[in-house]
Amino acid sequence: MDVKALLNQMTLEQKVAHLSQFIARCIVHDEGGDITGPSRNLSLTDEELASCGSVLNVAGAEHSIATQKRHLEMDPNKIPLLIMHDVIHGWRTLYPIQLGLGATWDTDIVERCSRMSAREASAGGVHVTFAPMVDLVRDARWGRNMESCGEDPYLCARMSEAQVKGFQGDLGDKTSVCACVKHFAAYGAAEGGRDYNSVDMSEHTLREYYLPAYKAAVDAGVGMVMASFNTINGVPSIANKWLLDDILRGEWGFNGPIISDYSAFRELKNHGFSTGNKESARLAIEATADIEMMSNCYVKNLCELVAEGVVKESQIDECVLRILELKNKLGLFENPYRNADPELEKALALCEEHRAIVREAAEKSAVLLKNDGVLPLSADLTKIAIIGPYANMGMIGAWACHGIADEAVTVYEGVRALNPNATITLAEGFKGDLNEEPDYKMIKEAVKVAKKAQAVILCIGELSEQSGEARSRADINMSKAQIELVKEVCKANKNTVCVVFNGRPIILTDIIDTVPAIFTAWQPGTEGGNAIANLIFGKANFEGKLPMTFPRHQGQVPLYYNYLNTGRPVVGAKDRFYSGYIDETNDPLFPFGYGLSYSSFEIGKPEFSANEMTREDSVTVSIKVKNTSDVAGKATLQLYIRDLYASLTRPVKELKAFKKLSLDAGEEQTVSFEITEEMLKFHTASGKYEAENGEFRIFVSDCSNTEEYATLILK
Ligand code: BGC
């Protein structure tokens, strides 16, 4: 399609309307033919709706086909709609939430999950997914932790590109969907962990930690970018010309459409950044924002701004062209329905192949935090108790798209399927409310059930509804009811295993000494119960590693492994005048990169090909890893670097590479990493991104808390 010719045939009013995005309900009228509620609230005319360029949140193939058909009948230029949706961790077959994906440290499974979900979503009529969400987060209180791959820029960046590759593949292939990376930028740094809150940070911190995962998506060819709700240093992202035009388009070369978050244009007034919708439209177009989601600043004001000479028509043309070009890449002009097909959608939903992928992801995402030897449970058990309100509940997490909790395999169902001859008894124990007080009658009942069983599986943590957008928590402790239940049940039965469901790091300090074994399963998705049962009974091995630090106390938040040393670090015995607390240590309960397995690994001393390097060469570091157990398993080798002295203080450790290694029982392998100048670079005091000469410490281990290092000199 000659999109420039198409643009030339559009009137200014039509072009402006093309920049709007509304929910799909606005476009397909009520049965009576009236403009529906949301469109009425936005005072949209039939003409404006007819030329609208995109919609969000379709309800599946049939709805998508009907929406597109209706639109093509109305649009004078017959330009197909771009249909967008939040396909975050699956369409109908759900994989674990993103924090769980981060815990896999496995870009291959993450890419396969995204591919699987693109297949389903494209059959459901989706062209663009509002994913991946790659906001780096250091604050466990924020509700949207669950959508993020965690606290580390390198891990988040690798997961970001894996998701983009998986969703998009080749955009011309109708089984792909275009990815829209979000929320640009630094939304995860919302002050106090409060959703939508402001962000105030230095450009150095922004570039060093928060931007790399978005950049990785752009480098991987992401088709769209969503600007975030938050301000950065006083400027809301959708009106931030420096962020959108200078960095994203200028420095990084992104030339696809930029979309706002939901009604973020209109919110510029609430921020106190614009006096009203007209000024918001001007500010956003100056920042090169292309699509306005669910408000009407562009559509109601841009024509007037052009007439007044404030905005040039060519600015609007550029935005429309970017949208038309994406439509062209997706093949919408040839086939406006693309892959939408109700039969195919039905056939793919929950199909065996997709179930196998999400089950594998759920197994890989679980992180074993403690095991006193209770796990794995024996396959010969005849009496098992499963306790907790989540025992027989599908744990699919927020942003479950078209997934249905009742379709997800529960822990009870998974354990039942693996142990068809065992007697399995359920007890609730607590209700699952936030901050709930113990109900001693329920606890007593649970204890009774626990006493009669040979082993107990205790399901605790958070409900899916307790994390996600607008689900920040000031208190990230477990409720008193859960703590009390854990104590009583563990007293009643020493063979107790705790499964934690969570969308964020929650504080496990009150129970960690009591429980013989505990692992976090996040919100594991459709096959959660089967994956959990496989892990508990040793049919699958644990290999997940924490993508976020688990604090010991919520007052430590934000707590992360790549902190700066300060002038008064805690070294050895606690001194009064040090950077810490008088009532708590600085240590986390579980550090970033931590996770146990049924295998045990012996990690040798790193050997270097040289102890010095120049900018022209690289150094290879090799390390022997041995599986000293009689169980095959996977080790995750993590390479951290510390730049000891630099023009700006550098973190005590930074993840620069990782590799997963499959080792049979007793097997030994050597793993090698190449250290290049690129890995030593940072945003220096002079504003450049470069490596400075000097001393670097290199750590290779299977957790971030290692203290062993070797020194490398860059000359
Ligand atoms: C969220 C986005 C989402 C959008 C559309 C907003 O409230 O912040 O992440 O993509 O809604 O559903």
PDB file of N, CA, C and O and ligand atoms in Angstrom, residues 56-57 86 88 130 133 144 147 182-183 187 196 226 229 261-262 293 399 469, ligand 1:
ATOM      1  N   LEU A  56      -8.915  -0.435  21.558  1.00  0.00           N
ATOM      2  CA  LEU A  56      -8.297  -1.352  22.513  1.00  0.00           C
ATOM      3  C   LEU A  56      -9.353  -2.250  23.138  1.00  0.00           C
ATOM      4  O   LEU A  56     -10.539  -1.895  23.186  1.00  0.00           O
ATOM      5  N   ASN A  57      -8.856  -3.394  23.570  1.00  0.00           N
ATOM      6  CA  ASN A  57      -9.651  -4.356  24.323  1.00  0.00           C
ATOM      7  C   ASN A  57     -10.855  -4.937  23.587  1.00  0.00           C
ATOM      8  O   ASN A  57     -12.008  -4.670  23.927  1.00  0.00           O
ATOM      9  N   ASP A  86      -4.246  -5.737  26.049  1.00  0.00           N
ATOM     10  CA  ASP A  86      -3.216  -6.065  27.048  1.00  0.00           C
ATOM     11  C   ASP A  86      -3.046  -7.578  27.114  1.00  0.00           C
ATOM     12  O   ASP A  86      -3.692  -8.241  27.919  1.00  0.00           O
ATOM     13  N   ILE A  88      -0.690  -9.767  28.398  1.00  0.00           N
ATOM     14  CA  ILE A  88       0.481  -9.583  29.251  1.00  0.00           C
ATOM     15  C   ILE A  88       1.169 -10.907  29.572  1.00  0.00           C
ATOM     16  O   ILE A  88       2.373 -11.054  29.388  1.00  0.00           O
ATOM     17  N   PHE A 130      -0.112  -4.608  24.390  1.00  0.00           N
ATOM     18  CA  PHE A 130       0.541  -3.619  25.256  1.00  0.00           C
ATOM     19  C   PHE A 130       1.528  -4.353  26.160  1.00  0.00           C
ATOM     20  O   PHE A 130       1.359  -4.429  27.381  1.00  0.00           O
ATOM     21  N   MET A 133       5.909  -5.226  29.440  1.00  0.00           N
ATOM     22  CA  MET A 133       6.050  -4.200  30.458  1.00  0.00           C
ATOM     23  C   MET A 133       7.440  -4.430  31.045  1.00  0.00           C
ATOM     24  O   MET A 133       7.727  -5.520  31.508  1.00  0.00           O
ATOM     25  N   ARG A 144       2.426  -3.109  40.768  1.00  0.00           N
ATOM     26  CA  ARG A 144       2.724  -3.604  39.421  1.00  0.00           C
ATOM     27  C   ARG A 144       4.060  -4.337  39.348  1.00  0.00           C
ATOM     28  O   ARG A 144       4.538  -4.623  38.246  1.00  0.00           O
ATOM     29  N   GLU A 147       4.054  -7.297  37.059  1.00  0.00           N
ATOM     30  CA  GLU A 147       4.171  -7.185  35.601  1.00  0.00           C
ATOM     31  C   GLU A 147       5.616  -6.999  35.158  1.00  0.00           C
ATOM     32  O   GLU A 147       5.889  -6.909  33.963  1.00  0.00           O
ATOM     33  N   LYS A 182       6.296  -0.931  27.367  1.00  0.00           N
ATOM     34  CA  LYS A 182       5.766   0.088  28.274  1.00  0.00           C
ATOM     35  C   LYS A 182       6.417  -0.051  29.637  1.00  0.00           C
ATOM     36  O   LYS A 182       7.071  -1.072  29.885  1.00  0.00           O
ATOM     37  N   HIS A 183       6.238   0.880  30.538  1.00  0.00           N
ATOM     38  CA  HIS A 183       5.644   2.207  30.384  1.00  0.00           C
ATOM     39  C   HIS A 183       6.817   3.154  30.404  1.00  0.00           C
ATOM     40  O   HIS A 183       7.459   3.272  31.458  1.00  0.00           O
ATOM     41  N   TYR A 187       8.354   4.134  35.233  1.00  0.00           N
ATOM     42  CA  TYR A 187       7.088   4.069  35.984  1.00  0.00           C
ATOM     43  C   TYR A 187       7.281   3.266  37.277  1.00  0.00           C
ATOM     44  O   TYR A 187       6.641   3.545  38.296  1.00  0.00           O
ATOM     45  N   TYR A 196       0.978   5.366  39.995  1.00  0.00           N
ATOM     46  CA  TYR A 196       0.810   6.634  39.267  1.00  0.00           C
ATOM     47  C   TYR A 196       1.614   7.786  39.884  1.00  0.00           C
ATOM     48  O   TYR A 196       1.491   8.921  39.453  1.00  0.00           O
ATOM     49  N   MET A 226       4.712   2.665  24.622  1.00  0.00           N
ATOM     50  CA  MET A 226       3.703   3.381  25.408  1.00  0.00           C
ATOM     51  C   MET A 226       4.401   4.277  26.431  1.00  0.00           C
ATOM     52  O   MET A 226       5.267   3.812  27.174  1.00  0.00           O
ATOM     53  N   PHE A 229       2.474   6.978  32.814  1.00  0.00           N
ATOM     54  CA  PHE A 229       1.614   7.954  33.493  1.00  0.00           C
ATOM     55  C   PHE A 229       2.421   9.006  34.274  1.00  0.00           C
ATOM     56  O   PHE A 229       1.985  10.129  34.444  1.00  0.00           O
ATOM     57  N   ASP A 261      -0.648   6.300  27.774  1.00  0.00           N
ATOM     58  CA  ASP A 261      -1.386   5.361  28.606  1.00  0.00           C
ATOM     59  C   ASP A 261      -2.821   5.908  28.739  1.00  0.00           C
ATOM     60  O   ASP A 261      -3.123   7.034  28.326  1.00  0.00           O
ATOM     61  N   TYR A 262      -3.676   5.105  29.340  1.00  0.00           N
ATOM     62  CA  TYR A 262      -5.123   5.347  29.389  1.00  0.00           C
ATOM     63  C   TYR A 262      -5.460   6.748  29.923  1.00  0.00           C
ATOM     64  O   TYR A 262      -5.222   7.033  31.099  1.00  0.00           O
ATOM     65  N   MET A 293      -4.762   7.546  23.875  1.00  0.00           N
ATOM     66  CA  MET A 293      -5.653   6.477  24.339  1.00  0.00           C
ATOM     67  C   MET A 293      -6.721   7.049  25.260  1.00  0.00           C
ATOM     68  O   MET A 293      -6.425   7.628  26.299  1.00  0.00           O
ATOM     69  N   TRP A 399      -4.181  -8.980  35.138  1.00  0.00           N
ATOM     70  CA  TRP A 399      -3.951  -8.887  33.693  1.00  0.00           C
ATOM     71  C   TRP A 399      -4.048 -10.265  33.046  1.00  0.00           C
ATOM     72  O   TRP A 399      -3.211 -10.644  32.231  1.00  0.00           O
ATOM     73  N   GLU A 469      -2.262  -3.350  38.787  1.00  0.00           N
ATOM     74  CA  GLU A 469      -2.420  -1.888  38.704  1.00  0.00           C
ATOM     75  C   GLU A 469      -3.287  -1.392  39.855  1.00  0.00           C
ATOM     76  O   GLU A 469      -4.306  -1.999  40.199  1.00  0.00           O
TER      77      GLU A 469
HETATM   78  C1  BGC B   1      -2.349   0.596  32.127  1.00  0.00           C
HETATM   79  C2  BGC B   1      -1.620   0.073  30.903  1.00  0.00           C
HETATM   80  C3  BGC B   1      -2.581  -0.617  29.976  1.00  0.00           C
HETATM   81  C4  BGC B   1      -3.703   0.319  29.630  1.00  0.00           C
HETATM   82  C5  BGC B   1      -4.712  -0.262  28.662  1.00  0.00           C
HETATM   83  C6  BGC B   1      -3.599   1.369  31.778  1.00  0.00           C
HETATM   84  O1  BGC B   1      -4.361   1.646  32.906  1.00  0.00           O
HETATM   85  O2  BGC B   1      -1.462   1.414  32.864  1.00  0.00           O
HETATM   86  O3  BGC B   1      -0.578  -0.764  31.293  1.00  0.00           O
HETATM   87  O4  BGC B   1      -1.904  -1.051  28.832  1.00  0.00           O
HETATM   88  O5  BGC B   1      -4.390   0.682  30.825  1.00  0.00           O
HETATM   89  O6  BGC B   1      -5.463  -1.258  29.224  1.00  0.00           O
END
